[in-house]
PDB file of C-alpha atoms in Angstrom:
ATOM      1  CA  MET E 289     -11.033 -64.726 -38.035  1.00  0.00           C
ATOM      2  CA  LEU E 290     -14.481 -65.042 -36.451  1.00  0.00           C
ATOM      3  CA  VAL E 291     -17.564 -63.749 -38.197  1.00  0.00           C
ATOM      4  CA  THR E 292     -21.094 -63.773 -36.685  1.00  0.00           C
ATOM      5  CA  GLY E 293     -24.357 -63.565 -38.611  1.00  0.00           C
ATOM      6  CA  GLY E 294     -24.705 -66.917 -40.328  1.00  0.00           C
ATOM      7  CA  THR E 295     -23.538 -67.934 -43.772  1.00  0.00           C
ATOM      8  CA  GLY E 296     -25.853 -65.881 -46.003  1.00  0.00           C
ATOM      9  CA  GLY E 297     -26.465 -62.235 -46.554  1.00  0.00           C
ATOM     10  CA  PRO E 298     -23.429 -59.976 -46.434  1.00  0.00           C
ATOM     11  CA  VAL E 299     -21.535 -62.686 -44.724  1.00  0.00           C
ATOM     12  CA  ALA E 300     -20.929 -64.639 -47.894  1.00  0.00           C
ATOM     13  CA  PRO E 301     -19.027 -61.858 -49.914  1.00  0.00           C
ATOM     14  CA  LEU E 302     -17.367 -60.846 -46.694  1.00  0.00           C
ATOM     15  CA  ALA E 303     -15.996 -64.309 -45.982  1.00  0.00           C
ATOM     16  CA  ARG E 304     -14.829 -64.578 -49.654  1.00  0.00           C
ATOM     17  CA  TRP E 305     -13.034 -61.352 -49.216  1.00  0.00           C
ATOM     18  CA  LEU E 306     -11.297 -62.515 -46.082  1.00  0.00           C
ATOM     19  CA  ALA E 307     -10.230 -65.808 -47.792  1.00  0.00           C
ATOM     20  CA  GLU E 308      -8.984 -63.932 -50.723  1.00  0.00           C
ATOM     21  CA  GLY E 309      -6.879 -61.712 -48.437  1.00  0.00           C
ATOM     22  CA  GLY E 310      -5.196 -64.825 -46.980  1.00  0.00           C
ATOM     23  CA  ALA E 311      -7.272 -65.698 -43.834  1.00  0.00           C
ATOM     24  CA  GLU E 312      -5.896 -68.968 -42.588  1.00  0.00           C
ATOM     25  CA  HIS E 313      -8.993 -69.989 -40.670  1.00  0.00           C
ATOM     26  CA  ILE E 314     -12.523 -68.464 -40.792  1.00  0.00           C
ATOM     27  CA  VAL E 315     -15.012 -69.384 -38.129  1.00  0.00           C
ATOM     28  CA  LEU E 316     -18.585 -68.615 -39.037  1.00  0.00           C
ATOM     29  CA  LEU E 317     -21.361 -68.605 -36.383  1.00  0.00           C
ATOM     30  CA  ASP E 318     -24.536 -69.901 -37.876  1.00  0.00           C
ATOM     31  CA  SER E 319     -27.534 -71.036 -35.791  1.00  0.00           C
ATOM     32  CA  SER E 320     -28.161 -73.644 -38.494  1.00  0.00           C
ATOM     33  CA  GLY E 321     -24.666 -75.078 -38.119  1.00  0.00           C
ATOM     34  CA  PRO E 322     -22.831 -76.672 -41.035  1.00  0.00           C
ATOM     35  CA  GLU E 323     -26.050 -78.320 -42.215  1.00  0.00           C
ATOM     36  CA  GLY E 324     -27.561 -74.959 -43.071  1.00  0.00           C
ATOM     37  CA  PRO E 325     -28.575 -74.444 -46.751  1.00  0.00           C
ATOM     38  CA  ALA E 326     -25.980 -71.799 -47.475  1.00  0.00           C
ATOM     39  CA  ALA E 327     -23.100 -73.420 -45.417  1.00  0.00           C
ATOM     40  CA  ALA E 328     -21.834 -76.193 -47.665  1.00  0.00           C
ATOM     41  CA  PRO E 329     -21.397 -74.220 -50.833  1.00  0.00           C
ATOM     42  CA  LEU E 330     -19.796 -71.366 -49.136  1.00  0.00           C
ATOM     43  CA  VAL E 331     -17.436 -73.635 -47.113  1.00  0.00           C
ATOM     44  CA  ALA E 332     -16.396 -75.294 -50.358  1.00  0.00           C
ATOM     45  CA  GLU E 333     -15.721 -71.907 -51.968  1.00  0.00           C
ATOM     46  CA  LEU E 334     -13.744 -70.620 -49.129  1.00  0.00           C
ATOM     47  CA  THR E 335     -11.723 -73.882 -48.888  1.00  0.00           C
ATOM     48  CA  GLU E 336     -10.914 -73.696 -52.537  1.00  0.00           C
ATOM     49  CA  LEU E 337      -9.571 -70.079 -51.901  1.00  0.00           C
ATOM     50  CA  GLY E 338      -7.155 -71.496 -49.339  1.00  0.00           C
ATOM     51  CA  SER E 339      -8.872 -70.984 -46.022  1.00  0.00           C
ATOM     52  CA  GLU E 340      -9.740 -73.487 -43.404  1.00  0.00           C
ATOM     53  CA  VAL E 341     -13.471 -72.951 -42.482  1.00  0.00           C
ATOM     54  CA  THR E 342     -15.464 -73.884 -39.429  1.00  0.00           C
ATOM     55  CA  VAL E 343     -19.265 -73.331 -39.273  1.00  0.00           C
ATOM     56  CA  ALA E 344     -20.144 -73.460 -35.593  1.00  0.00           C
ATOM     57  CA  ASP E 345     -23.828 -73.727 -34.362  1.00  0.00           C
ATOM     58  CA  ARG E 346     -23.213 -71.244 -31.530  1.00  0.00           C
ATOM     59  CA  ASP E 347     -25.313 -68.199 -30.422  1.00  0.00           C
ATOM     60  CA  PRO E 348     -22.947 -65.252 -29.585  1.00  0.00           C
ATOM     61  CA  ALA E 349     -25.619 -63.745 -27.243  1.00  0.00           C
ATOM     62  CA  ASP E 350     -25.561 -66.969 -25.144  1.00  0.00           C
ATOM     63  CA  PRO E 351     -22.782 -67.071 -22.573  1.00  0.00           C
ATOM     64  CA  ALA E 352     -22.713 -70.790 -22.505  1.00  0.00           C
ATOM     65  CA  ASP E 353     -22.420 -71.062 -26.212  1.00  0.00           C
ATOM     66  CA  VAL E 354     -19.626 -68.503 -26.193  1.00  0.00           C
ATOM     67  CA  GLU E 355     -17.742 -70.445 -23.532  1.00  0.00           C
ATOM     68  CA  ALA E 356     -18.082 -73.729 -25.447  1.00  0.00           C
ATOM     69  CA  LEU E 357     -16.800 -72.008 -28.568  1.00  0.00           C
ATOM     70  CA  VAL E 358     -13.845 -70.549 -26.604  1.00  0.00           C
ATOM     71  CA  ALA E 359     -13.016 -73.957 -25.228  1.00  0.00           C
ATOM     72  CA  TRP E 360     -13.208 -75.489 -28.693  1.00  0.00           C
ATOM     73  CA  LEU E 361     -10.931 -72.842 -30.077  1.00  0.00           C
ATOM     74  CA  ALA E 362      -8.335 -73.573 -27.287  1.00  0.00           C
ATOM     75  CA  ARG E 363      -8.399 -77.234 -27.978  1.00  0.00           C
ATOM     76  CA  LYS E 364      -7.831 -76.651 -31.716  1.00  0.00           C
ATOM     77  CA  GLU E 365      -5.172 -74.111 -30.923  1.00  0.00           C
ATOM     78  CA  VAL E 366      -6.925 -71.496 -33.000  1.00  0.00           C
ATOM     79  CA  ARG E 367      -6.292 -67.912 -31.865  1.00  0.00           C
ATOM     80  CA  ILE E 368      -8.830 -65.251 -33.062  1.00  0.00           C
ATOM     81  CA  GLY E 369      -7.160 -62.098 -34.190  1.00  0.00           C
ATOM     82  CA  THR E 370     -10.189 -60.524 -35.807  1.00  0.00           C
ATOM     83  CA  VAL E 371     -13.889 -60.499 -34.926  1.00  0.00           C
ATOM     84  CA  VAL E 372     -16.445 -59.227 -37.445  1.00  0.00           C
ATOM     85  CA  HIS E 373     -19.831 -58.883 -35.826  1.00  0.00           C
ATOM     86  CA  THR E 374     -22.287 -58.528 -38.659  1.00  0.00           C
ATOM     87  CA  SER E 375     -25.733 -56.763 -38.135  1.00  0.00           C
ATOM     88  CA  MET E 376     -28.533 -59.066 -37.265  1.00  0.00           C
ATOM     89  CA  SER E 377     -32.208 -58.688 -38.210  1.00  0.00           C
ATOM     90  CA  GLY E 378     -34.095 -56.485 -35.843  1.00  0.00           C
ATOM     91  CA  GLU E 379     -37.741 -56.418 -34.696  1.00  0.00           C
ATOM     92  CA  LEU E 380     -39.785 -53.996 -36.861  1.00  0.00           C
ATOM     93  CA  ALA E 381     -41.729 -51.772 -34.358  1.00  0.00           C
ATOM     94  CA  PRO E 382     -41.600 -48.036 -33.752  1.00  0.00           C
ATOM     95  CA  LEU E 383     -39.735 -47.269 -30.579  1.00  0.00           C
ATOM     96  CA  ALA E 384     -42.572 -45.437 -28.932  1.00  0.00           C
ATOM     97  CA  GLU E 385     -44.761 -48.591 -29.038  1.00  0.00           C
ATOM     98  CA  LEU E 386     -42.279 -50.693 -26.987  1.00  0.00           C
ATOM     99  CA  THR E 387     -42.025 -51.088 -23.228  1.00  0.00           C
ATOM    100  CA  GLY E 388     -38.656 -50.723 -21.482  1.00  0.00           C
ATOM    101  CA  GLY E 389     -38.498 -54.551 -20.982  1.00  0.00           C
ATOM    102  CA  GLN E 390     -39.007 -55.239 -24.657  1.00  0.00           C
ATOM    103  CA  LEU E 391     -36.402 -52.730 -25.541  1.00  0.00           C
ATOM    104  CA  ALA E 392     -33.869 -54.091 -23.079  1.00  0.00           C
ATOM    105  CA  ALA E 393     -34.570 -57.700 -24.149  1.00  0.00           C
ATOM    106  CA  ALA E 394     -34.233 -56.907 -27.848  1.00  0.00           C
ATOM    107  CA  VAL E 395     -31.034 -54.903 -27.497  1.00  0.00           C
ATOM    108  CA  GLY E 396     -29.442 -57.465 -25.290  1.00  0.00           C
ATOM    109  CA  ALA E 397     -30.272 -60.422 -27.350  1.00  0.00           C
ATOM    110  CA  ASP E 398     -29.694 -59.014 -30.741  1.00  0.00           C
ATOM    111  CA  GLN E 399     -26.614 -57.002 -30.629  1.00  0.00           C
ATOM    112  CA  ALA E 400     -24.865 -55.616 -27.553  1.00  0.00           C
ATOM    113  CA  VAL E 401     -24.700 -58.799 -25.423  1.00  0.00           C
ATOM    114  CA  ALA E 402     -23.484 -60.932 -28.296  1.00  0.00           C
ATOM    115  CA  ALA E 403     -20.800 -58.299 -29.381  1.00  0.00           C
ATOM    116  CA  ARG E 404     -19.563 -57.855 -25.698  1.00  0.00           C
ATOM    117  CA  HIS E 405     -19.334 -61.584 -25.107  1.00  0.00           C
ATOM    118  CA  LEU E 406     -17.177 -62.244 -28.086  1.00  0.00           C
ATOM    119  CA  ALA E 407     -14.904 -59.234 -27.461  1.00  0.00           C
ATOM    120  CA  GLU E 408     -14.407 -60.315 -23.666  1.00  0.00           C
ATOM    121  CA  ARG E 409     -13.980 -63.963 -24.170  1.00  0.00           C
ATOM    122  CA  CYS E 410     -12.161 -64.683 -27.430  1.00  0.00           C
ATOM    123  CA  GLY E 411      -8.827 -63.500 -25.916  1.00  0.00           C
ATOM    124  CA  LEU E 412      -8.290 -60.511 -28.237  1.00  0.00           C
ATOM    125  CA  ARG E 413      -5.176 -58.495 -27.819  1.00  0.00           C
ATOM    126  CA  PRO E 414      -5.079 -54.689 -28.042  1.00  0.00           C
ATOM    127  CA  GLU E 415      -3.767 -54.800 -31.615  1.00  0.00           C
ATOM    128  CA  ASP E 416      -6.418 -57.200 -32.786  1.00  0.00           C
ATOM    129  CA  THR E 417      -9.418 -55.806 -34.751  1.00  0.00           C
ATOM    130  CA  VAL E 418     -13.117 -55.846 -33.943  1.00  0.00           C
ATOM    131  CA  VAL E 419     -15.497 -54.687 -36.777  1.00  0.00           C
ATOM    132  CA  TYR E 420     -19.057 -53.836 -35.765  1.00  0.00           C
ATOM    133  CA  CYS E 421     -21.366 -53.872 -38.671  1.00  0.00           C
ATOM    134  CA  ALA E 422     -24.375 -51.621 -37.911  1.00  0.00           C
ATOM    135  CA  SER E 423     -27.086 -50.197 -40.064  1.00  0.00           C
ATOM    136  CA  ALA E 424     -27.242 -46.822 -41.608  1.00  0.00           C
ATOM    137  CA  ALA E 425     -30.852 -46.733 -40.344  1.00  0.00           C
ATOM    138  CA  ALA E 426     -29.277 -46.118 -36.899  1.00  0.00           C
ATOM    139  CA  VAL E 427     -27.718 -42.871 -38.303  1.00  0.00           C
ATOM    140  CA  TRP E 428     -30.739 -41.118 -39.945  1.00  0.00           C
ATOM    141  CA  GLY E 429     -33.461 -43.089 -38.308  1.00  0.00           C
ATOM    142  CA  SER E 430     -36.276 -45.264 -39.656  1.00  0.00           C
ATOM    143  CA  ARG E 431     -39.817 -45.318 -38.253  1.00  0.00           C
ATOM    144  CA  ASP E 432     -40.138 -49.050 -37.907  1.00  0.00           C
ATOM    145  CA  HIS E 433     -36.605 -49.903 -36.837  1.00  0.00           C
ATOM    146  CA  GLY E 434     -36.658 -48.350 -33.349  1.00  0.00           C
ATOM    147  CA  VAL E 435     -35.144 -51.413 -31.464  1.00  0.00           C
ATOM    148  CA  TYR E 436     -32.785 -52.037 -34.350  1.00  0.00           C
ATOM    149  CA  CYS E 437     -31.474 -48.496 -34.266  1.00  0.00           C
ATOM    150  CA  ALA E 438     -31.013 -48.556 -30.437  1.00  0.00           C
ATOM    151  CA  ALA E 439     -29.161 -51.936 -30.670  1.00  0.00           C
ATOM    152  CA  ASN E 440     -26.815 -50.463 -33.398  1.00  0.00           C
ATOM    153  CA  ALA E 441     -26.113 -47.525 -31.192  1.00  0.00           C
ATOM    154  CA  CYS E 442     -24.859 -49.985 -28.673  1.00  0.00           C
ATOM    155  CA  LEU E 443     -22.333 -51.305 -31.135  1.00  0.00           C
ATOM    156  CA  ASP E 444     -20.986 -47.750 -31.585  1.00  0.00           C
ATOM    157  CA  ALA E 445     -20.532 -47.563 -27.855  1.00  0.00           C
ATOM    158  CA  LEU E 446     -18.692 -50.759 -27.677  1.00  0.00           C
ATOM    159  CA  ALA E 447     -16.304 -49.735 -30.311  1.00  0.00           C
ATOM    160  CA  GLN E 448     -15.690 -46.403 -28.489  1.00  0.00           C
ATOM    161  CA  ARG E 449     -15.090 -48.414 -25.309  1.00  0.00           C
ATOM    162  CA  ARG E 450     -12.542 -50.737 -26.885  1.00  0.00           C
ATOM    163  CA  ARG E 451     -10.757 -47.772 -28.408  1.00  0.00           C
ATOM    164  CA  ALA E 452     -10.709 -46.067 -24.982  1.00  0.00           C
ATOM    165  CA  ASP E 453      -9.068 -49.086 -23.483  1.00  0.00           C
ATOM    166  CA  GLY E 454      -6.372 -49.026 -26.078  1.00  0.00           C
ATOM    167  CA  GLY E 455      -7.791 -51.620 -28.379  1.00  0.00           C
ATOM    168  CA  HIS E 456      -8.612 -51.550 -32.102  1.00  0.00           C
ATOM    169  CA  ALA E 457     -12.177 -51.313 -33.228  1.00  0.00           C
ATOM    170  CA  VAL E 458     -14.250 -49.767 -35.910  1.00  0.00           C
ATOM    171  CA  SER E 459     -18.045 -49.403 -36.155  1.00  0.00           C
ATOM    172  CA  ILE E 460     -19.532 -49.155 -39.702  1.00  0.00           C
ATOM    173  CA  ALA E 461     -23.109 -48.179 -40.491  1.00  0.00           C
ATOM    174  CA  TRP E 462     -23.965 -49.929 -43.834  1.00  0.00           C
ATOM    175  CA  GLY E 463     -26.577 -49.279 -46.316  1.00  0.00           C
ATOM    176  CA  LEU E 464     -28.418 -52.207 -47.911  1.00  0.00           C
ATOM    177  CA  TRP E 465     -26.172 -54.613 -49.839  1.00  0.00           C
ATOM    178  CA  ASP E 466     -27.150 -55.835 -53.319  1.00  0.00           C
ATOM    179  CA  LEU E 467     -27.212 -59.560 -52.915  1.00  0.00           C
ATOM    180  CA  ALA E 468     -29.018 -60.286 -56.292  1.00  0.00           C
ATOM    181  CA  ASP E 469     -26.470 -63.003 -57.349  1.00  0.00           C
ATOM    182  CA  GLY E 470     -27.809 -65.365 -54.755  1.00  0.00           C
ATOM    183  CA  ASP E 471     -25.768 -64.722 -51.632  1.00  0.00           C
ATOM    184  CA  GLY E 472     -28.785 -63.398 -49.762  1.00  0.00           C
ATOM    185  CA  GLY E 473     -30.379 -66.884 -49.290  1.00  0.00           C
ATOM    186  CA  ALA E 474     -33.053 -66.848 -46.648  1.00  0.00           C
ATOM    187  CA  ASP E 475     -31.658 -63.467 -45.434  1.00  0.00           C
ATOM    188  CA  ALA E 476     -32.311 -61.706 -48.675  1.00  0.00           C
ATOM    189  CA  LEU E 477     -34.765 -58.871 -48.628  1.00  0.00           C
ATOM    190  CA  PRO E 478     -37.864 -59.040 -50.806  1.00  0.00           C
ATOM    191  CA  GLY E 479     -37.506 -57.247 -54.095  1.00  0.00           C
ATOM    192  CA  ALA E 480     -40.214 -54.874 -53.076  1.00  0.00           C
ATOM    193  CA  ASP E 481     -38.134 -53.601 -50.042  1.00  0.00           C
ATOM    194  CA  LEU E 482     -35.110 -53.155 -52.309  1.00  0.00           C
ATOM    195  CA  GLU E 483     -37.242 -51.213 -54.853  1.00  0.00           C
ATOM    196  CA  ARG E 484     -38.653 -49.109 -52.155  1.00  0.00           C
ATOM    197  CA  SER E 485     -35.083 -48.293 -50.833  1.00  0.00           C
ATOM    198  CA  ARG E 486     -34.152 -47.202 -54.447  1.00  0.00           C
ATOM    199  CA  ARG E 487     -37.168 -44.906 -54.589  1.00  0.00           C
ATOM    200  CA  GLN E 488     -36.022 -43.329 -51.310  1.00  0.00           C
ATOM    201  CA  GLY E 489     -32.749 -42.573 -52.770  1.00  0.00           C
ATOM    202  CA  LEU E 490     -30.729 -45.402 -51.250  1.00  0.00           C
ATOM    203  CA  PRO E 491     -29.901 -47.952 -54.012  1.00  0.00           C
ATOM    204  CA  PRO E 492     -28.355 -51.227 -52.600  1.00  0.00           C
ATOM    205  CA  LEU E 493     -24.506 -51.252 -52.353  1.00  0.00           C
ATOM    206  CA  ASP E 494     -22.464 -53.301 -54.777  1.00  0.00           C
ATOM    207  CA  PRO E 495     -20.616 -55.767 -52.437  1.00  0.00           C
ATOM    208  CA  GLY E 496     -17.309 -55.137 -54.250  1.00  0.00           C
ATOM    209  CA  ALA E 497     -17.576 -51.441 -53.630  1.00  0.00           C
ATOM    210  CA  ALA E 498     -18.607 -52.089 -50.007  1.00  0.00           C
ATOM    211  CA  LEU E 499     -15.638 -54.265 -49.337  1.00  0.00           C
ATOM    212  CA  THR E 500     -13.243 -51.766 -50.936  1.00  0.00           C
ATOM    213  CA  ALA E 501     -14.731 -49.222 -48.545  1.00  0.00           C
ATOM    214  CA  LEU E 502     -14.050 -51.593 -45.571  1.00  0.00           C
ATOM    215  CA  ARG E 503     -10.487 -52.062 -46.648  1.00  0.00           C
ATOM    216  CA  ARG E 504      -9.915 -48.274 -46.681  1.00  0.00           C
ATOM    217  CA  ILE E 505     -11.679 -47.953 -43.224  1.00  0.00           C
ATOM    218  CA  LEU E 506      -9.410 -50.540 -41.756  1.00  0.00           C
ATOM    219  CA  ASP E 507      -6.233 -49.052 -43.332  1.00  0.00           C
ATOM    220  CA  ARG E 508      -7.018 -45.615 -42.080  1.00  0.00           C
ATOM    221  CA  GLY E 509      -8.484 -46.638 -38.842  1.00  0.00           C
ATOM    222  CA  ASP E 510     -11.650 -44.581 -39.224  1.00  0.00           C
ATOM    223  CA  PRO E 511     -13.503 -45.315 -36.013  1.00  0.00           C
ATOM    224  CA  ASP E 512     -17.106 -44.447 -36.959  1.00  0.00           C
ATOM    225  CA  THR E 513     -18.171 -44.515 -40.610  1.00  0.00           C
ATOM    226  CA  VAL E 514     -21.306 -44.564 -42.750  1.00  0.00           C
ATOM    227  CA  VAL E 515     -21.065 -46.410 -46.073  1.00  0.00           C
ATOM    228  CA  ALA E 516     -24.007 -46.125 -48.286  1.00  0.00           C
ATOM    229  CA  ASP E 517     -24.885 -45.401 -51.923  1.00  0.00           C
ATOM    230  CA  VAL E 518     -27.030 -42.336 -51.596  1.00  0.00           C
ATOM    231  CA  ALA E 519     -28.780 -40.420 -54.476  1.00  0.00           C
ATOM    232  CA  TRP E 520     -28.802 -37.069 -52.611  1.00  0.00           C
ATOM    233  CA  ASP E 521     -31.204 -35.358 -55.053  1.00  0.00           C
ATOM    234  CA  THR E 522     -33.895 -37.956 -54.045  1.00  0.00           C
ATOM    235  CA  PHE E 523     -32.862 -38.796 -50.472  1.00  0.00           C
ATOM    236  CA  ALA E 524     -32.258 -35.284 -49.000  1.00  0.00           C
ATOM    237  CA  PRO E 525     -35.647 -33.647 -50.049  1.00  0.00           C
ATOM    238  CA  LEU E 526     -37.542 -36.686 -48.580  1.00  0.00           C
ATOM    239  CA  PHE E 527     -35.467 -36.738 -45.459  1.00  0.00           C
ATOM    240  CA  GLU E 528     -36.462 -33.203 -44.795  1.00  0.00           C
ATOM    241  CA  LEU E 529     -40.033 -33.454 -46.097  1.00  0.00           C
ATOM    242  CA  ALA E 530     -41.568 -32.880 -42.688  1.00  0.00           C
ATOM    243  CA  ARG E 531     -38.922 -30.580 -41.182  1.00  0.00           C
ATOM    244  CA  ALA E 532     -35.434 -29.318 -41.741  1.00  0.00           C
ATOM    245  CA  SER E 533     -32.602 -31.219 -40.177  1.00  0.00           C
ATOM    246  CA  ARG E 534     -29.013 -30.428 -39.233  1.00  0.00           C
ATOM    247  CA  LEU E 535     -27.859 -33.955 -39.722  1.00  0.00           C
ATOM    248  CA  LEU E 536     -26.820 -33.486 -43.445  1.00  0.00           C
ATOM    249  CA  ASP E 537     -25.335 -30.048 -43.089  1.00  0.00           C
ATOM    250  CA  GLY E 538     -21.852 -31.393 -43.640  1.00  0.00           C
ATOM    251  CA  VAL E 539     -22.887 -33.009 -47.039  1.00  0.00           C
ATOM    252  CA  PRO E 540     -22.767 -30.271 -49.747  1.00  0.00           C
ATOM    253  CA  ALA E 541     -24.627 -32.457 -52.222  1.00  0.00           C
ATOM    254  CA  ALA E 542     -27.370 -33.011 -49.696  1.00  0.00           C
ATOM    255  CA  ARG E 543     -27.653 -29.354 -48.885  1.00  0.00           C
ATOM    256  CA  ARG E 544     -27.915 -28.350 -52.569  1.00  0.00           C
ATOM    257  CA  ALA E 545     -30.531 -31.002 -53.229  1.00  0.00           C
ATOM    258  CA  ALA E 546     -32.668 -29.960 -50.168  1.00  0.00           C
ATOM    259  CA  ALA E 547     -32.276 -26.166 -51.154  1.00  0.00           C
ATOM    260  CA  GLU E 548     -33.266 -26.758 -54.786  1.00  0.00           C
ATOM    261  CA  ALA E 549     -36.314 -28.944 -53.759  1.00  0.00           C
ATOM    262  CA  HIS E 550     -37.406 -26.120 -51.384  1.00  0.00           C
ATOM    263  CA  GLU E 551     -37.063 -23.462 -54.078  1.00  0.00           C
ATOM    264  CA  HIS E 552     -38.982 -25.640 -56.483  1.00  0.00           C
ATOM    265  CA  GLY E 553     -41.787 -26.104 -54.089  1.00  0.00           C
ATOM    266  CA  ALA E 554     -41.899 -22.482 -52.825  1.00  0.00           C
ATOM    267  CA  ASP E 555     -42.029 -20.889 -56.286  1.00  0.00           C
ATOM    268  CA  GLY E 556     -45.234 -22.603 -57.344  1.00  0.00           C
ATOM    269  CA  THR E 557     -43.675 -24.734 -60.010  1.00  0.00           C
ATOM    270  CA  GLY E 558     -43.801 -27.951 -58.030  1.00  0.00           C
ATOM    271  CA  ASP E 559     -46.160 -29.805 -55.629  1.00  0.00           C
ATOM    272  CA  GLY E 560     -44.372 -28.736 -52.599  1.00  0.00           C
ATOM    273  CA  ALA E 561     -44.209 -31.036 -49.482  1.00  0.00           C
ATOM    274  CA  GLY E 562     -47.719 -31.397 -48.858  1.00  0.00           C
TER     275      GLY E 562
END
């Protein structure tokens, strides 16, 4: 199994889950290589769980690095049957403030190119699995994540293309993961960001619950899924504060929360939207 995105952040609990599930060999792509601060303890833990682990200093967006990785896998007679492409950090900037060149460069370097190179060069068979981990911000939008949202949309397209070609792929838009136990490392979000997310009605996901959801998605073959812990009574009114949206029409709890907030503001008992 091949996992991109380093050895910190959501990769750590994900790798443990793969090892506990019987993964024989887990290859982790980390720009810091095996000397990275999070690599050694994670490798030791995965090894104790019974998996052989390789941490490779390879950039999945670099064709030369991917070719070197493929050659190494061939020499070691390691066949990759599952690729998990985790979501990478994106540039914080509103989409309208970027030039076309900046957008193309960011999308290519951050997500789409990396994911395409891996799927094309790792010798995956149609029955093999590709998991694209995107962000829920790409589903309902975020002012400062324009490039990030666009890059994540490319992952959805790659999953659709692989399925159209007869392969197995899922694309999952995740909410924030709660990595308070130390898995976040250098990739951990500041506490202020997590608290702001909670105030917006998006409490961070428990990793155990997230991985249970991942197992269900893979078992059922759900192609495009959003996995997030949403407090609809908070999130829905804020989401529609400026204008109504059809995006949440299929979520009864969201519709009830938005309607109740609207009635509360309209009858003079609340502060309203503005």
